[in-house]
Amino acid sequence: MIRRILVLISAFGLIATCLVLPQRLQAEQIKPTALKPNEYLRGTFELARKLDGFEKPLLSRGEFILSPKHGLVWQTKSPFPSVTILEEAGIFTVDEDGKRNAMATGSEIRQFVTMISSVLSGNWEQLKSQFDIKKDFSETNNWSVFLTPHTNSIIANQVEKLKVRGNVFVQEMMIQKPFSDQDLITFEGQAVEPLPLPSEFSDLFINGTAE
């Protein structure tokens, strides 16, 4: 079930920037920007999915909204439009009429949603119970984080490892999956905004009235 979800949304997570950084910024200062509960992140993504047996990766592009308070909206624009919602209640798709359709729910799905949201928002501490986490801040203007699932983790059957790179925001995420499948996600045009979410996004969530 979770492998199917990874194939459909992959996500994510999430997060790039074109901000100009001081040329001599110290390595320990270059860390991912952790979102606060009263903030949300928006930006664009490109997903290159390599599947065993396919010569070329499958490409998709779109936009995302991430709010620690609400969840994640993953809006694919091309090649086929679609909207996927990740929140505490589960994972849902949204059809052209705005109707939510449940893909998966339950405690395992909540852990999966927590993993994706934590990676995209830079909140690594929440993942210690499921992953071995190694951080590399040796580069002057960039950092890398390597996440390997614990053998007893639910995610271990679906994800072999994650590599996340960035500076102020996550720029690139590589998800290595079983059977030689791999997702490479790059992020651009990101900005942190204060809540409330715009109503067209807040209404998509189950707790959804615009604030």
mmCIF file of N, CA and C in Angstrom, residues 37-140:
data_model
loop_
_atom_site.group_PDB
_atom_site.id
_atom_site.type_symbol
_atom_site.label_atom_id
_atom_site.label_comp_id
_atom_site.label_asym_id
_atom_site.label_seq_id
_atom_site.Cartn_x
_atom_site.Cartn_y
_atom_site.Cartn_z
ATOM 1 N N PRO A 37 4.720 26.452 13.424
ATOM 2 C CA PRO A 37 3.307 26.056 13.301
ATOM 3 C C PRO A 37 2.424 27.100 12.621
ATOM 4 N N ASN A 38 2.815 28.364 12.705
ATOM 5 C CA ASN A 38 1.990 29.432 12.117
ATOM 6 C C ASN A 38 2.489 29.858 10.735
ATOM 7 N N GLU A 39 3.286 28.999 10.081
ATOM 8 C CA GLU A 39 3.814 29.294 8.750
ATOM 9 C C GLU A 39 3.459 28.178 7.778
ATOM 10 N N TYR A 40 3.565 28.492 6.489
ATOM 11 C CA TYR A 40 3.476 27.450 5.463
ATOM 12 C C TYR A 40 4.482 27.745 4.372
ATOM 13 N N LEU A 41 4.832 26.682 3.636
ATOM 14 C CA LEU A 41 5.825 26.770 2.570
ATOM 15 C C LEU A 41 5.155 26.481 1.239
ATOM 16 N N ARG A 42 5.514 27.264 0.216
ATOM 17 C CA ARG A 42 4.987 26.995 -1.120
ATOM 18 C C ARG A 42 6.138 27.031 -2.115
ATOM 19 N N GLY A 43 5.998 26.298 -3.227
ATOM 20 C CA GLY A 43 7.040 26.271 -4.234
ATOM 21 C C GLY A 43 6.653 25.351 -5.379
ATOM 22 N N THR A 44 7.612 25.055 -6.246
ATOM 23 C CA THR A 44 7.385 24.170 -7.382
ATOM 24 C C THR A 44 8.315 22.965 -7.279
ATOM 25 N N PHE A 45 7.961 21.897 -7.998
ATOM 26 C CA PHE A 45 8.778 20.687 -7.972
ATOM 27 C C PHE A 45 8.889 20.089 -9.373
ATOM 28 N N GLU A 46 9.951 19.317 -9.559
ATOM 29 C CA GLU A 46 10.086 18.431 -10.715
ATOM 30 C C GLU A 46 10.487 17.059 -10.196
ATOM 31 N N LEU A 47 9.733 16.055 -10.571
ATOM 32 C CA LEU A 47 9.982 14.690 -10.132
ATOM 33 C C LEU A 47 10.446 13.847 -11.318
ATOM 34 N N ALA A 48 11.629 13.243 -11.180
ATOM 35 C CA ALA A 48 12.146 12.297 -12.179
ATOM 36 C C ALA A 48 12.124 10.914 -11.545
ATOM 37 N N ARG A 49 11.227 10.063 -12.018
ATOM 38 C CA ARG A 49 11.041 8.739 -11.430
ATOM 39 C C ARG A 49 11.666 7.668 -12.332
ATOM 40 N N LYS A 50 12.656 6.965 -11.778
ATOM 41 C CA LYS A 50 13.301 5.869 -12.502
ATOM 42 C C LYS A 50 12.703 4.555 -12.033
ATOM 43 N N LEU A 51 12.129 3.821 -12.982
ATOM 44 C CA LEU A 51 11.508 2.537 -12.671
ATOM 45 C C LEU A 51 12.274 1.418 -13.360
ATOM 46 N N ASP A 52 12.423 0.305 -12.659
ATOM 47 C CA ASP A 52 13.126 -0.841 -13.208
ATOM 48 C C ASP A 52 12.454 -1.293 -14.499
ATOM 49 N N GLY A 53 13.223 -1.411 -15.568
ATOM 50 C CA GLY A 53 12.680 -1.830 -16.857
ATOM 51 C C GLY A 53 12.401 -0.692 -17.816
ATOM 52 N N PHE A 54 12.462 0.549 -17.326
ATOM 53 C CA PHE A 54 12.255 1.719 -18.175
ATOM 54 C C PHE A 54 13.610 2.388 -18.436
ATOM 55 N N GLU A 55 13.862 2.698 -19.706
ATOM 56 C CA GLU A 55 15.145 3.287 -20.072
ATOM 57 C C GLU A 55 15.275 4.720 -19.586
ATOM 58 N N LYS A 56 14.202 5.515 -19.694
ATOM 59 C CA LYS A 56 14.242 6.915 -19.316
ATOM 60 C C LYS A 56 13.346 7.164 -18.100
ATOM 61 N N PRO A 57 13.695 8.150 -17.281
ATOM 62 C CA PRO A 57 12.829 8.464 -16.129
ATOM 63 C C PRO A 57 11.525 9.106 -16.566
ATOM 64 N N LEU A 58 10.491 8.917 -15.764
ATOM 65 C CA LEU A 58 9.192 9.543 -15.996
ATOM 66 C C LEU A 58 9.194 10.891 -15.281
ATOM 67 N N LEU A 59 8.874 11.946 -16.020
ATOM 68 C CA LEU A 59 8.941 13.298 -15.474
ATOM 69 C C LEU A 59 7.553 13.850 -15.161
ATOM 70 N N SER A 60 7.433 14.540 -14.049
ATOM 71 C CA SER A 60 6.214 15.280 -13.719
ATOM 72 C C SER A 60 6.615 16.574 -13.027
ATOM 73 N N ARG A 61 5.781 17.593 -13.182
ATOM 74 C CA ARG A 61 6.056 18.913 -12.613
ATOM 75 C C ARG A 61 4.792 19.475 -11.990
ATOM 76 N N GLY A 62 4.970 20.339 -11.004
ATOM 77 C CA GLY A 62 3.799 20.938 -10.377
ATOM 78 C C GLY A 62 4.164 21.876 -9.255
ATOM 79 N N GLU A 63 3.200 22.083 -8.347
ATOM 80 C CA GLU A 63 3.352 22.994 -7.221
ATOM 81 C C GLU A 63 2.965 22.280 -5.939
ATOM 82 N N PHE A 64 3.461 22.804 -4.808
ATOM 83 C CA PHE A 64 3.094 22.220 -3.524
ATOM 84 C C PHE A 64 2.885 23.316 -2.485
ATOM 85 N N ILE A 65 2.091 22.965 -1.479
ATOM 86 C CA ILE A 65 1.883 23.788 -0.290
ATOM 87 C C ILE A 65 2.086 22.874 0.915
ATOM 88 N N LEU A 66 2.923 23.287 1.862
ATOM 89 C CA LEU A 66 3.157 22.499 3.063
ATOM 90 C C LEU A 66 2.903 23.349 4.289
ATOM 91 N N SER A 67 1.994 22.892 5.148
ATOM 92 C CA SER A 67 1.691 23.563 6.407
ATOM 93 C C SER A 67 1.779 22.553 7.542
ATOM 94 N N PRO A 68 2.653 22.756 8.535
ATOM 95 C CA PRO A 68 2.707 21.828 9.663
ATOM 96 C C PRO A 68 1.360 21.667 10.362
ATOM 97 N N LYS A 69 0.550 22.704 10.333
ATOM 98 C CA LYS A 69 -0.757 22.663 11.000
ATOM 99 C C LYS A 69 -1.783 21.872 10.205
ATOM 100 N N HIS A 70 -1.691 21.895 8.858
ATOM 101 C CA HIS A 70 -2.700 21.275 8.020
ATOM 102 C C HIS A 70 -2.209 20.006 7.329
ATOM 103 N N GLY A 71 -1.105 20.084 6.615
ATOM 104 C CA GLY A 71 -0.588 18.963 5.861
ATOM 105 C C GLY A 71 0.044 19.432 4.562
ATOM 106 N N LEU A 72 0.048 18.553 3.562
ATOM 107 C CA LEU A 72 0.725 18.813 2.300
ATOM 108 C C LEU A 72 -0.250 18.702 1.133
ATOM 109 N N VAL A 73 -0.226 19.707 0.256
ATOM 110 C CA VAL A 73 -0.945 19.657 -1.021
ATOM 111 C C VAL A 73 0.097 19.462 -2.108
ATOM 112 N N TRP A 74 -0.039 18.371 -2.880
ATOM 113 C CA TRP A 74 0.887 18.028 -3.962
ATOM 114 C C TRP A 74 0.095 18.119 -5.271
ATOM 115 N N GLN A 75 0.292 19.209 -5.990
ATOM 116 C CA GLN A 75 -0.532 19.516 -7.160
ATOM 117 C C GLN A 75 0.289 19.351 -8.436
ATOM 118 N N THR A 76 0.088 18.233 -9.131
ATOM 119 C CA THR A 76 0.792 17.966 -10.382
ATOM 120 C C THR A 76 0.115 18.721 -11.522
ATOM 121 N N LYS A 77 0.925 19.427 -12.314
ATOM 122 C CA LYS A 77 0.425 20.195 -13.450
ATOM 123 C C LYS A 77 0.618 19.457 -14.767
ATOM 124 N N SER A 78 1.739 18.741 -14.902
ATOM 125 C CA SER A 78 2.032 18.012 -16.126
ATOM 126 C C SER A 78 2.804 16.731 -15.775
ATOM 127 N N PRO A 79 2.673 15.660 -16.576
ATOM 128 C CA PRO A 79 1.925 15.628 -17.839
ATOM 129 C C PRO A 79 0.407 15.496 -17.664
ATOM 130 N N PHE A 80 -0.043 15.079 -16.443
ATOM 131 C CA PHE A 80 -1.477 14.913 -16.193
ATOM 132 C C PHE A 80 -1.839 15.635 -14.897
ATOM 133 N N PRO A 81 -2.787 16.559 -14.928
ATOM 134 C CA PRO A 81 -3.165 17.291 -13.710
ATOM 135 C C PRO A 81 -3.753 16.359 -12.645
ATOM 136 N N SER A 82 -3.352 16.583 -11.402
ATOM 137 C CA SER A 82 -3.905 15.820 -10.285
ATOM 138 C C SER A 82 -3.597 16.562 -8.995
ATOM 139 N N VAL A 83 -4.389 16.292 -7.963
ATOM 140 C CA VAL A 83 -4.172 16.899 -6.644
ATOM 141 C C VAL A 83 -4.195 15.784 -5.601
ATOM 142 N N THR A 84 -3.144 15.718 -4.785
ATOM 143 C CA THR A 84 -3.053 14.744 -3.706
ATOM 144 C C THR A 84 -2.863 15.486 -2.393
ATOM 145 N N ILE A 85 -3.598 15.066 -1.359
ATOM 146 C CA ILE A 85 -3.543 15.686 -0.040
ATOM 147 C C ILE A 85 -2.959 14.679 0.954
ATOM 148 N N LEU A 86 -1.956 15.090 1.717
ATOM 149 C CA LEU A 86 -1.419 14.295 2.812
ATOM 150 C C LEU A 86 -1.692 15.036 4.106
ATOM 151 N N GLU A 87 -2.400 14.381 5.022
ATOM 152 C CA GLU A 87 -2.713 14.994 6.310
ATOM 153 C C GLU A 87 -2.818 13.903 7.357
ATOM 154 N N GLU A 88 -3.051 14.295 8.610
ATOM 155 C CA GLU A 88 -3.074 13.326 9.701
ATOM 156 C C GLU A 88 -4.137 12.249 9.495
ATOM 157 N N ALA A 89 -5.253 12.612 8.868
ATOM 158 C CA ALA A 89 -6.333 11.641 8.668
ATOM 159 C C ALA A 89 -6.017 10.612 7.590
ATOM 160 N N GLY A 90 -5.015 10.872 6.737
ATOM 161 C CA GLY A 90 -4.671 9.937 5.680
ATOM 162 C C GLY A 90 -4.231 10.648 4.418
ATOM 163 N N ILE A 91 -4.300 9.918 3.307
ATOM 164 C CA ILE A 91 -3.913 10.441 1.998
ATOM 165 C C ILE A 91 -5.131 10.392 1.081
ATOM 166 N N PHE A 92 -5.381 11.517 0.404
ATOM 167 C CA PHE A 92 -6.587 11.674 -0.394
ATOM 168 C C PHE A 92 -6.248 12.277 -1.757
ATOM 169 N N THR A 93 -7.047 11.936 -2.749
ATOM 170 C CA THR A 93 -7.005 12.645 -4.024
ATOM 171 C C THR A 93 -8.233 13.546 -4.092
ATOM 172 N N VAL A 94 -8.157 14.569 -4.939
ATOM 173 C CA VAL A 94 -9.264 15.506 -5.109
ATOM 174 C C VAL A 94 -9.626 15.535 -6.586
ATOM 175 N N ASP A 95 -10.895 15.257 -6.910
ATOM 176 C CA ASP A 95 -11.299 15.216 -8.309
ATOM 177 C C ASP A 95 -11.656 16.611 -8.827
ATOM 178 N N GLU A 96 -12.071 16.684 -10.089
ATOM 179 C CA GLU A 96 -12.348 17.971 -10.723
ATOM 180 C C GLU A 96 -13.487 18.724 -10.047
ATOM 181 N N ASP A 97 -14.388 17.996 -9.370
ATOM 182 C CA ASP A 97 -15.511 18.624 -8.675
ATOM 183 C C ASP A 97 -15.173 19.006 -7.236
ATOM 184 N N GLY A 98 -13.922 18.777 -6.838
ATOM 185 C CA GLY A 98 -13.507 19.107 -5.481
ATOM 186 C C GLY A 98 -13.810 18.031 -4.462
ATOM 187 N N LYS A 99 -14.245 16.855 -4.908
ATOM 188 C CA LYS A 99 -14.566 15.769 -3.991
ATOM 189 C C LYS A 99 -13.302 15.032 -3.574
ATOM 190 N N ARG A 100 -13.175 14.786 -2.265
ATOM 191 C CA ARG A 100 -12.033 14.043 -1.727
ATOM 192 C C ARG A 100 -12.280 12.553 -1.806
ATOM 193 N N ASN A 101 -11.268 11.808 -2.255
ATOM 194 C CA ASN A 101 -11.339 10.354 -2.333
ATOM 195 C C ASN A 101 -10.172 9.759 -1.564
ATOM 196 N N ALA A 102 -10.497 8.913 -0.571
ATOM 197 C CA ALA A 102 -9.463 8.356 0.298
ATOM 198 C C ALA A 102 -8.619 7.333 -0.450
ATOM 199 N N MET A 103 -7.291 7.494 -0.372
ATOM 200 C CA MET A 103 -6.356 6.507 -0.897
ATOM 201 C C MET A 103 -5.923 5.539 0.188
ATOM 202 N N ALA A 104 -5.654 6.076 1.379
ATOM 203 C CA ALA A 104 -5.177 5.245 2.481
ATOM 204 C C ALA A 104 -5.352 6.001 3.791
ATOM 205 N N THR A 105 -5.687 5.261 4.854
ATOM 206 C CA THR A 105 -5.821 5.836 6.191
ATOM 207 C C THR A 105 -5.261 4.849 7.213
ATOM 208 N N GLY A 106 -5.148 5.280 8.472
ATOM 209 C CA GLY A 106 -4.676 4.397 9.530
ATOM 210 C C GLY A 106 -3.353 4.842 10.112
ATOM 211 N N SER A 107 -2.899 4.135 11.156
ATOM 212 C CA SER A 107 -1.694 4.528 11.889
ATOM 213 C C SER A 107 -0.441 4.460 11.020
ATOM 214 N N GLU A 108 -0.330 3.450 10.136
ATOM 215 C CA GLU A 108 0.840 3.342 9.271
ATOM 216 C C GLU A 108 0.919 4.544 8.327
ATOM 217 N N ILE A 109 -0.224 4.971 7.840
ATOM 218 C CA ILE A 109 -0.256 6.108 6.931
ATOM 219 C C ILE A 109 0.112 7.392 7.664
ATOM 220 N N ARG A 110 -0.319 7.517 8.917
ATOM 221 C CA ARG A 110 0.051 8.701 9.700
ATOM 222 C C ARG A 110 1.568 8.795 9.861
ATOM 223 N N GLN A 111 2.231 7.653 10.053
ATOM 224 C CA GLN A 111 3.684 7.661 10.158
ATOM 225 C C GLN A 111 4.324 8.069 8.836
ATOM 226 N N PHE A 112 3.760 7.599 7.745
ATOM 227 C CA PHE A 112 4.276 7.964 6.428
ATOM 228 C C PHE A 112 4.124 9.466 6.180
ATOM 229 N N VAL A 113 2.968 10.008 6.512
ATOM 230 C CA VAL A 113 2.717 11.437 6.331
ATOM 231 C C VAL A 113 3.680 12.251 7.201
ATOM 232 N N THR A 114 3.916 11.804 8.439
ATOM 233 C CA THR A 114 4.864 12.485 9.313
ATOM 234 C C THR A 114 6.256 12.494 8.709
ATOM 235 N N MET A 115 6.668 11.366 8.104
ATOM 236 C CA MET A 115 7.987 11.287 7.481
ATOM 237 C C MET A 115 8.125 12.313 6.364
ATOM 238 N N ILE A 116 7.154 12.356 5.458
ATOM 239 C CA ILE A 116 7.226 13.263 4.317
ATOM 240 C C ILE A 116 7.233 14.716 4.787
ATOM 241 N N SER A 117 6.318 15.054 5.689
ATOM 242 C CA SER A 117 6.217 16.442 6.158
ATOM 243 C C SER A 117 7.473 16.881 6.893
ATOM 244 N N SER A 118 8.058 15.969 7.680
ATOM 245 C CA SER A 118 9.256 16.318 8.440
ATOM 246 C C SER A 118 10.440 16.584 7.525
ATOM 247 N N VAL A 119 10.598 15.761 6.486
ATOM 248 C CA VAL A 119 11.696 15.965 5.543
ATOM 249 C C VAL A 119 11.539 17.311 4.840
ATOM 250 N N LEU A 120 10.341 17.599 4.367
ATOM 251 C CA LEU A 120 10.130 18.815 3.598
ATOM 252 C C LEU A 120 10.218 20.073 4.447
ATOM 253 N N SER A 121 9.873 19.982 5.719
ATOM 254 C CA SER A 121 9.882 21.168 6.584
ATOM 255 C C SER A 121 11.170 21.318 7.376
ATOM 256 N N GLY A 122 12.118 20.371 7.228
ATOM 257 C CA GLY A 122 13.391 20.479 7.917
ATOM 258 C C GLY A 122 13.356 20.089 9.375
ATOM 259 N N ASN A 123 12.323 19.383 9.822
ATOM 260 C CA ASN A 123 12.196 18.970 11.226
ATOM 261 C C ASN A 123 12.717 17.540 11.392
ATOM 262 N N TRP A 124 14.050 17.389 11.355
ATOM 263 C CA TRP A 124 14.660 16.062 11.360
ATOM 264 C C TRP A 124 14.438 15.313 12.671
ATOM 265 N N GLU A 125 14.331 16.022 13.780
ATOM 266 C CA GLU A 125 14.248 15.372 15.086
ATOM 267 C C GLU A 125 13.048 14.435 15.180
ATOM 268 N N GLN A 126 11.977 14.738 14.456
ATOM 269 C CA GLN A 126 10.787 13.901 14.505
ATOM 270 C C GLN A 126 11.009 12.535 13.861
ATOM 271 N N LEU A 127 12.101 12.357 13.127
ATOM 272 C CA LEU A 127 12.331 11.122 12.368
ATOM 273 C C LEU A 127 13.288 10.160 13.061
ATOM 274 N N LYS A 128 13.814 10.516 14.234
ATOM 275 C CA LYS A 128 14.816 9.682 14.882
ATOM 276 C C LYS A 128 14.291 8.302 15.257
ATOM 277 N N SER A 129 13.001 8.188 15.494
ATOM 278 C CA SER A 129 12.445 6.890 15.885
ATOM 279 C C SER A 129 12.362 5.922 14.717
ATOM 280 N N GLN A 130 12.426 6.437 13.478
ATOM 281 C CA GLN A 130 12.302 5.581 12.300
ATOM 282 C C GLN A 130 13.576 5.499 11.467
ATOM 283 N N PHE A 131 14.475 6.487 11.613
ATOM 284 C CA PHE A 131 15.638 6.564 10.733
ATOM 285 C C PHE A 131 16.931 6.766 11.516
ATOM 286 N N ASP A 132 18.005 6.211 10.950
ATOM 287 C CA ASP A 132 19.341 6.625 11.325
ATOM 288 C C ASP A 132 19.671 7.854 10.492
ATOM 289 N N ILE A 133 20.045 8.945 11.141
ATOM 290 C CA ILE A 133 20.220 10.231 10.451
ATOM 291 C C ILE A 133 21.667 10.681 10.561
ATOM 292 N N LYS A 134 22.288 10.932 9.404
ATOM 293 C CA LYS A 134 23.648 11.455 9.353
ATOM 294 C C LYS A 134 23.628 12.791 8.620
ATOM 295 N N LYS A 135 24.234 13.801 9.243
ATOM 296 C CA LYS A 135 24.237 15.152 8.676
ATOM 297 C C LYS A 135 25.648 15.540 8.259
ATOM 298 N N ASP A 136 25.748 16.212 7.128
ATOM 299 C CA ASP A 136 27.033 16.674 6.615
ATOM 300 C C ASP A 136 26.923 18.168 6.313
ATOM 301 N N PHE A 137 27.584 18.987 7.130
ATOM 302 C CA PHE A 137 27.593 20.435 6.944
ATOM 303 C C PHE A 137 28.982 20.933 6.546
ATOM 304 N N SER A 138 29.772 20.056 5.909
ATOM 305 C CA SER A 138 31.150 20.403 5.592
ATOM 306 C C SER A 138 31.269 21.395 4.438
ATOM 307 N N GLU A 139 30.280 21.415 3.532
ATOM 308 C CA GLU A 139 30.326 22.363 2.424
ATOM 309 C C GLU A 139 29.951 23.759 2.913
ATOM 310 N N THR A 140 30.561 24.766 2.316
ATOM 311 C CA THR A 140 30.374 26.136 2.786
ATOM 312 C C THR A 140 28.942 26.612 2.661
#
